[in-house]
Coordinates of C-alpha atoms in Angstrom, one line a residue:
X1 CA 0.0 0.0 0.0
X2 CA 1.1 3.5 -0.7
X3 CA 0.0 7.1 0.3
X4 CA -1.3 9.9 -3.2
X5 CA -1.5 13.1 -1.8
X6 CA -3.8 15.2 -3.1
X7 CA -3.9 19.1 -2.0
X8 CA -6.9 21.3 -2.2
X9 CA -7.9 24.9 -1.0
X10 CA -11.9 24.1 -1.5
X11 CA -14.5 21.5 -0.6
X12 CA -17.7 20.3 -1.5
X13 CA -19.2 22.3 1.0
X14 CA -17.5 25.4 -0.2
X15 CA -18.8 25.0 -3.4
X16 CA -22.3 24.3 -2.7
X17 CA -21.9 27.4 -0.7
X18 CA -20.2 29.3 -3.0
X19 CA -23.5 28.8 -5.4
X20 CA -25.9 29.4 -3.0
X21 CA -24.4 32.5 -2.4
X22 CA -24.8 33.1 -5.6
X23 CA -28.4 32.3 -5.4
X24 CA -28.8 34.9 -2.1
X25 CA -27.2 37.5 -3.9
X26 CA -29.2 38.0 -6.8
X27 CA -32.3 37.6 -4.6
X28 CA -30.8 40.4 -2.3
X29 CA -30.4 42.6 -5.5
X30 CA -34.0 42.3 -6.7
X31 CA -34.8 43.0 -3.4
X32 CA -36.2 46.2 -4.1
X33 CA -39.0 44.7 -6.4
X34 CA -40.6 42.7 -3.7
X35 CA -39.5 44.0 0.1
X36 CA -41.0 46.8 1.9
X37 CA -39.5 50.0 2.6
X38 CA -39.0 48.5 6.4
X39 CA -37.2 45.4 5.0
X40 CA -34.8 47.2 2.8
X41 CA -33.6 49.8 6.2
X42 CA -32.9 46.2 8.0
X43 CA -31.0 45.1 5.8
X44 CA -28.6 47.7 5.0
X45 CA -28.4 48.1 8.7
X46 CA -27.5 44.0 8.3
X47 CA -24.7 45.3 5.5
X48 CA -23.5 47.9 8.2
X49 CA -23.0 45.5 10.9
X50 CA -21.6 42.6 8.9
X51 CA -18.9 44.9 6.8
X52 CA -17.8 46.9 10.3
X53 CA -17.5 43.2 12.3
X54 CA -16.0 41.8 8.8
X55 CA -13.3 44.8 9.3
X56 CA -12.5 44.2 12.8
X57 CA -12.0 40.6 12.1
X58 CA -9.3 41.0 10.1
X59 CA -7.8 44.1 12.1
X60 CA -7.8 41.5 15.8
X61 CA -8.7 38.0 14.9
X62 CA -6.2 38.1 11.8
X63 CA -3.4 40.8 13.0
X64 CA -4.0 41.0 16.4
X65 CA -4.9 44.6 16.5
X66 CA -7.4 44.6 19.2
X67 CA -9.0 48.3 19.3
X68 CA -12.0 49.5 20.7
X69 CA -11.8 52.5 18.9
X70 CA -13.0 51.7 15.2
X71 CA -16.4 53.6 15.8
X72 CA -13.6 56.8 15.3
X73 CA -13.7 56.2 11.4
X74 CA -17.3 55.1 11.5
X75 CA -17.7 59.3 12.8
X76 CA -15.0 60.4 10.6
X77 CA -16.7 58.7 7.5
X78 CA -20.4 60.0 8.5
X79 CA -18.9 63.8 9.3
X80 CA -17.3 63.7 5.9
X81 CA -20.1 62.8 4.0
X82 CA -22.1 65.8 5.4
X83 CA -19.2 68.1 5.0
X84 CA -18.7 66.9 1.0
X85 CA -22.5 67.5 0.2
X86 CA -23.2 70.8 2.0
X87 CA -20.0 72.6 1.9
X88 CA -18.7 71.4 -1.4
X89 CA -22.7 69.9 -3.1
X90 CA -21.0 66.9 -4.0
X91 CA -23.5 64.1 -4.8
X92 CA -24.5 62.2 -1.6
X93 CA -23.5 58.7 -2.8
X94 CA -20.1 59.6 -4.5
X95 CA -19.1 61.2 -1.0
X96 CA -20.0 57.4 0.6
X97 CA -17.5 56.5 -1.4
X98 CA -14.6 59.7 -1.4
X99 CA -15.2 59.5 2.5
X100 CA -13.3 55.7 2.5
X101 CA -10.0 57.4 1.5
X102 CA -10.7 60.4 3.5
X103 CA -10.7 58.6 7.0
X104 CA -7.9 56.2 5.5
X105 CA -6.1 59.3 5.2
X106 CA -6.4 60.6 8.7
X107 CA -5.9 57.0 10.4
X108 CA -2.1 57.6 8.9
X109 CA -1.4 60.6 12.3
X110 CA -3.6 58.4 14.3
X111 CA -1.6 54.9 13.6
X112 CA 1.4 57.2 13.8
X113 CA 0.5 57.3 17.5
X114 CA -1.3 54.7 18.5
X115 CA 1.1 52.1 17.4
X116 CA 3.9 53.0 19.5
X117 CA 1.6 51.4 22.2
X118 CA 0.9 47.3 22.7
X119 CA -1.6 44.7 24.1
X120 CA -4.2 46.7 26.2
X121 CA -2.7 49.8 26.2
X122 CA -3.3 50.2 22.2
X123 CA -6.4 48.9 23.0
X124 CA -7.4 52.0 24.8
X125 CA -5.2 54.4 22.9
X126 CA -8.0 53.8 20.4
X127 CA -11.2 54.6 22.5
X128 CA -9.2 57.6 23.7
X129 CA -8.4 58.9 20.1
X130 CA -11.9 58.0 19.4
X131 CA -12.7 60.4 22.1
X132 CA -10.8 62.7 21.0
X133 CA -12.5 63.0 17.5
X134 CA -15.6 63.3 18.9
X135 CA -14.8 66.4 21.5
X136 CA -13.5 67.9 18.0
X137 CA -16.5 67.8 15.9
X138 CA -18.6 68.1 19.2
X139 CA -16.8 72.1 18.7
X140 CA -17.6 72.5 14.8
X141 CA -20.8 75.0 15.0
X142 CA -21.2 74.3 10.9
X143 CA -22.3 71.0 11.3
X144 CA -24.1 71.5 14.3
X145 CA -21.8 71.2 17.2
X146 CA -22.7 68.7 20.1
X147 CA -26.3 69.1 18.7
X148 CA -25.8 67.3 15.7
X149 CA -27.5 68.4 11.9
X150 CA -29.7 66.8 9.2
X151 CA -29.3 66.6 6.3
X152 CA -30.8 69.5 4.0
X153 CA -34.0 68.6 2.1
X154 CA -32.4 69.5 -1.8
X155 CA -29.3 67.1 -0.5
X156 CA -31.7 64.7 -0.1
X157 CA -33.7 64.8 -3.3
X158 CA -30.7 65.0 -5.0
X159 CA -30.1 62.0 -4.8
X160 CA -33.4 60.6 -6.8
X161 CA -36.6 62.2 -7.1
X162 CA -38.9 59.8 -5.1
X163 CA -38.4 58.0 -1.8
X164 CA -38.8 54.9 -3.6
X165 CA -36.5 55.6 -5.6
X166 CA -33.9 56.5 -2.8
X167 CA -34.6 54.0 -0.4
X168 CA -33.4 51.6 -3.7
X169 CA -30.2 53.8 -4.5
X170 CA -29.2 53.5 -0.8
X171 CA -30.0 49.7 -0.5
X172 CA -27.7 49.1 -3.6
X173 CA -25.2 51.2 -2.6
X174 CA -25.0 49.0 1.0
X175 CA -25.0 45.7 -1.0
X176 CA -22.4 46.6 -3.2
X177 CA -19.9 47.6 -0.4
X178 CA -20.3 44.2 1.6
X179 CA -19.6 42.4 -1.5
X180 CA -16.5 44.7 -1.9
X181 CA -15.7 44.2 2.0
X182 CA -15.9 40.5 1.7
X183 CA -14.1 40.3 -1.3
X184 CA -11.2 42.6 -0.8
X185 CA -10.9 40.4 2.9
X186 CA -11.0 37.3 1.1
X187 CA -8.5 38.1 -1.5
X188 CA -6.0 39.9 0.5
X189 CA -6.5 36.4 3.0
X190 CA -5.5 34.1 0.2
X191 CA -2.5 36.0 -1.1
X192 CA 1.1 35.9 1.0
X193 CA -0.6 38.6 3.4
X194 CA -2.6 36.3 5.0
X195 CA 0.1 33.5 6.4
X196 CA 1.9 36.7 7.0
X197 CA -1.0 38.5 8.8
X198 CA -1.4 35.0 10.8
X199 CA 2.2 35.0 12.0
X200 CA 2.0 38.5 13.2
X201 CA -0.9 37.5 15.5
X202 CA 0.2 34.5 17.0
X203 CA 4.1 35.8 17.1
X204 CA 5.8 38.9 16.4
X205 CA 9.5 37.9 16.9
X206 CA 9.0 34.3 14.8
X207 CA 7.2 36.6 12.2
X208 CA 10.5 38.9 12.2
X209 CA 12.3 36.0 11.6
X210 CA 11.0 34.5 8.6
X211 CA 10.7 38.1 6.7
X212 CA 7.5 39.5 7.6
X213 CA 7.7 43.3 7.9
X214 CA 5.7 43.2 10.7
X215 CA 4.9 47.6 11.2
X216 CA 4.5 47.8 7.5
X217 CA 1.8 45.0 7.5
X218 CA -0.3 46.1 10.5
X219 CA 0.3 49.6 9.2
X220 CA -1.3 48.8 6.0
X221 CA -3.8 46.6 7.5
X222 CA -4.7 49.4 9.6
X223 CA -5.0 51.7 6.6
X224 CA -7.2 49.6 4.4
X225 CA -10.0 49.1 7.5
X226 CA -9.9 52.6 8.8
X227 CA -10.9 53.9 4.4
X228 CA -13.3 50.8 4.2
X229 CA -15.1 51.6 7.9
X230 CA -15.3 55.4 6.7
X231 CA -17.4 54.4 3.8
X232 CA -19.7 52.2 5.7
X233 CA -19.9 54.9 8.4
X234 CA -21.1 57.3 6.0
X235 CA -23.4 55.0 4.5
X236 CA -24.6 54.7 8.1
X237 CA -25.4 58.7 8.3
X238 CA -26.8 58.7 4.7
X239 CA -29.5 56.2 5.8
X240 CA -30.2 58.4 8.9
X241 CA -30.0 61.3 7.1
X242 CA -29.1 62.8 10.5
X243 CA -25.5 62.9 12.5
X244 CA -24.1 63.9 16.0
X245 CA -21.0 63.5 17.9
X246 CA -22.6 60.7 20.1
X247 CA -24.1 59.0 17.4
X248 CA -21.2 58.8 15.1
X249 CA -18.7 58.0 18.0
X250 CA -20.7 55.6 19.8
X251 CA -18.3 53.0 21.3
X252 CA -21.7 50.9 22.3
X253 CA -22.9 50.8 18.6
X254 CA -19.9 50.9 16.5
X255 CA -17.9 48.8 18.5
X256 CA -19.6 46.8 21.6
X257 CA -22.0 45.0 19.2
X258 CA -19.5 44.4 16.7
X259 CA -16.7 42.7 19.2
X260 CA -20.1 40.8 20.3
X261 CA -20.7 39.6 17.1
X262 CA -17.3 38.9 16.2
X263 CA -16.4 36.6 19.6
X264 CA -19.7 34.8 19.3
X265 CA -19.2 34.1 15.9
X266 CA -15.8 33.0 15.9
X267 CA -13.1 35.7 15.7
X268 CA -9.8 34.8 13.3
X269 CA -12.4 33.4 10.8
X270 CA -14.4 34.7 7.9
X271 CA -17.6 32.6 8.8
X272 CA -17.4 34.5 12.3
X273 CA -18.8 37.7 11.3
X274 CA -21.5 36.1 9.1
X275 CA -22.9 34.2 11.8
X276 CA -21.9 36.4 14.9
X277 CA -24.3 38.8 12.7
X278 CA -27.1 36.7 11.9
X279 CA -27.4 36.3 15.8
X280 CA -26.9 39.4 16.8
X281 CA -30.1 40.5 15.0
X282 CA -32.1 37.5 15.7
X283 CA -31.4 38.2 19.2
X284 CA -32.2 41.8 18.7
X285 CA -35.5 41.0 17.4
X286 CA -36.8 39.0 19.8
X287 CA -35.3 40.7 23.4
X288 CA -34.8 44.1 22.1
X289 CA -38.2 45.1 23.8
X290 CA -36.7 44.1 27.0
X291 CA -34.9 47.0 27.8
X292 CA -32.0 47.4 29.8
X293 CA -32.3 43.7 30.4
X294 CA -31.6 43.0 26.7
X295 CA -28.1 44.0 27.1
X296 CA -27.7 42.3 30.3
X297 CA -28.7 39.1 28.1
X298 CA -26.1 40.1 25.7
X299 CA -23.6 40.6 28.0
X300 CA -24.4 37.0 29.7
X301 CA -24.8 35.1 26.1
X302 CA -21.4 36.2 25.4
X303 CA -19.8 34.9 28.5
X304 CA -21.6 31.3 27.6
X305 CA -20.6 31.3 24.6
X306 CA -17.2 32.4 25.2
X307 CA -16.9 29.7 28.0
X308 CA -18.3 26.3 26.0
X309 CA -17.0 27.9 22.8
X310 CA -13.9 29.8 23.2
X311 CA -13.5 29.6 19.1
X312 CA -16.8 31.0 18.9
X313 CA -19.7 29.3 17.2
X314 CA -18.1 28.8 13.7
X315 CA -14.8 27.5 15.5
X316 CA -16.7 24.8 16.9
X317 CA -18.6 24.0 13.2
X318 CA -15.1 23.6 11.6
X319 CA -13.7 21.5 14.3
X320 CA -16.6 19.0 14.5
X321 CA -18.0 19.0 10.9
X322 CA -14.7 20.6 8.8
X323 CA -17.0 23.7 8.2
X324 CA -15.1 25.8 6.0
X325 CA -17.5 28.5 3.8
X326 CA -14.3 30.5 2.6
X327 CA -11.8 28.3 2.2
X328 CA -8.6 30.7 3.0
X329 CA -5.6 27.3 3.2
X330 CA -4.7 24.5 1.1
X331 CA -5.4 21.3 2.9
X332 CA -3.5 18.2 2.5
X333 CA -5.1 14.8 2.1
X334 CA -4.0 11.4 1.5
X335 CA -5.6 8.6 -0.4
X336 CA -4.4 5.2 -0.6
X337 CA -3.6 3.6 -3.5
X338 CA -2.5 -0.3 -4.0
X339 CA 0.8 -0.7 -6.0
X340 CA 0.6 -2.7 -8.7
X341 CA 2.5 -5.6 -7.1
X342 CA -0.4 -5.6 -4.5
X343 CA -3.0 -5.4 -7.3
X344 CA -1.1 -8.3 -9.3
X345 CA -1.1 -10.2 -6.4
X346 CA -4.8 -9.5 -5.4
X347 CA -5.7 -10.8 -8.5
X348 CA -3.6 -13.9 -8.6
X349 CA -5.3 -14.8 -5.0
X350 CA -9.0 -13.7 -6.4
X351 CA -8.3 -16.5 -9.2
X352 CA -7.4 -19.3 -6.3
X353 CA -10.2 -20.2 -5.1
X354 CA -10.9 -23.1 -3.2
X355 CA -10.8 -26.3 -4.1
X356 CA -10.1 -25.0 -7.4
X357 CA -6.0 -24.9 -8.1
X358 CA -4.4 -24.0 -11.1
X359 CA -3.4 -27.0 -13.4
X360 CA 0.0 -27.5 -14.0
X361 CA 1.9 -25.4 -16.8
X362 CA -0.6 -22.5 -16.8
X363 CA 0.7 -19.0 -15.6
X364 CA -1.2 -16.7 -13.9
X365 CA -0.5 -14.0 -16.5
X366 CA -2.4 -16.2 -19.4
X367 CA -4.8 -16.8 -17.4
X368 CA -5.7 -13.2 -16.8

């Protein structure tokens, strides 16, 4: 007997998931044809959620970047967008999209400082800059100070004619960017930056070693989540049509709910978001009329979870069933194979049966 190995990044399951998400997607882009007005707000609140706890996956479960700080360029990228349309008339959903680079480009001062700090104390380097944002617009008496501002009615029918009409424009815009989200993730996971992004988090010295530039990799890392949470945070505002300082900065919306969802989905996996988020509204749904006591049941869900799953619900699917929606590694398997003695010999005994022997003078070969 010998050992083929045979190497493979996907699996049947993949697959079949990879066409039924297919099939979800082009039902969640006619969704406009047969959902209500209500429907369409969920879900691009869904699209929020999922792309910031996406984001945050890769910045702590896949580079070890722990911040609680992100809801920063979810302000940055809301503040922006009103800034672009009323100060400059720029069209509401091109400025969801210029307001990405725009908070990229300030998270480059911010990681400039932040970064020379490690394990918790980062961690709270990035509420307190997140802080810090908000005291500053909190002071800026053009976009209403610590009051907040709307959105100005021509901005607003700017952007199509009818409500109809803009409730669509704004769903589609939210459905496009967690498509980009999940694919610039997954791509940037497959390529060398993911085994490097992995070595980082488990170790920084062994990730030295082997080559990994490990500042210049979180730095970029850091980059290309701060421009990507801008544009969802302005997406965020433009469905609101409404902003504040303690809206946009909220460490209990932008960030609370999205480490929730990322620990009880699984963090340091792509399924983790996607089912952390699923929860997270299902839950929501059905306690949210509780009150104060529904975050009290958050809170204590969490620590269950945490405690019989410490790899988080879609850790404990891929260690039980090999549950692996985005296949991000090759995996190695090996099928046995009989050498062809073995097989020449299998078939010599399958011929030698009993009480029936071979007659003298006749080979095995002729006889096959």
């Amino acid at each position: 007997m010998r050992e083929a190995v045979c190497i493979e990044r996907g699996s049947r399951i993949s697959r079949f998931f990879a066409a039924f998400g297919l099939l979800i997607l082009v039902l969640l882009i006619t969704a406009p044809f047969y959902g209500g007005r209500s429907d369409l707000y969920l879900l691009v609140e869904i699209f929020s959620y999922l792309a910031l706890a996406s984001l945050w996956n890769l910045l702590a479960g896949y580079t070890g970047l722990v911040s609680i700080g992100q809801q920063a360029f979810v302000g940055l990228g809301g503040y922006t967008l009103f800034a672009l349309t009323i100060f400059f008339g720029l069209p509401p959903l091109l400025a969801v999209l210029i307001a990405g680079p725009v908070a990229a480009v300030l998270a480059i001062p911010t990681a400039w400082v932040i970064f020379r700090l490690r394990g918790a104390y980062f961690a709270i380097g990035t509420w307190v800059v997140a802080e810090v944002y908000r005291l500053i617009f909190a002071q800026v008496s053009a976009l209403g100070g610590g009051s907040g501002t709307s959105l100005p009615t021509q901005i607003i029918q700017s952007i199509a004619p009818t409500r109809a009409a803009r409730d669509n424009l704004i769903y589609w815009t939210g459905l496009g960017l967690i498509v980009a989200v999940f694919a610039v993730i997954y791509l940037t996971l497959r390529l060398r930056w993911g085994l490097a992004l992995t070595a980082i988090r488990d170790s920084e010295p062994a990730a030295e070693s082997v080559g990994v530039d490990n500042y210049r990799t979180k730095f970029l890392i850091y980059f290309l989540t701060a421009g990507a949470t801008g544009s969802v945070g302005a997406l965020i505002s433009l469905q609101k049509l409404r902003i504040s300082p303690d809206a946009a900065f909220s460490v209990n919306d932008w960030t609370a709910f999205v480490i929730f969802i990322v620990v009880i989905g699984g963090i340091g996996r792509m399924e983790g978001p996607l089912i952390g988020t699923i929860v997270f509204f299902l839950l929501r749904e059905f306690f949210a009329s509780l009150g104060p006591w529904y975050l009290m049941l958050l809170g204590a869900f969490a620590v269950v979870i945490t405690l019989t799953m410490p790899k988080g619900i879609a850790g404990l699917l891929a260690e039980r069933f090999d549950l692996q929606l985005f296949p991000l590694r090759r995996r190695v398997h090996f099928l046995e194979q009989k050498s062809k003695d073995s097989t020449s010999s299998a078939s010599a005994d399958a011929l030698e049966r009993p009480g029936k022997r071979q007659k003298p003078g006749v080979s095995t070969k002729n006889m096959e």
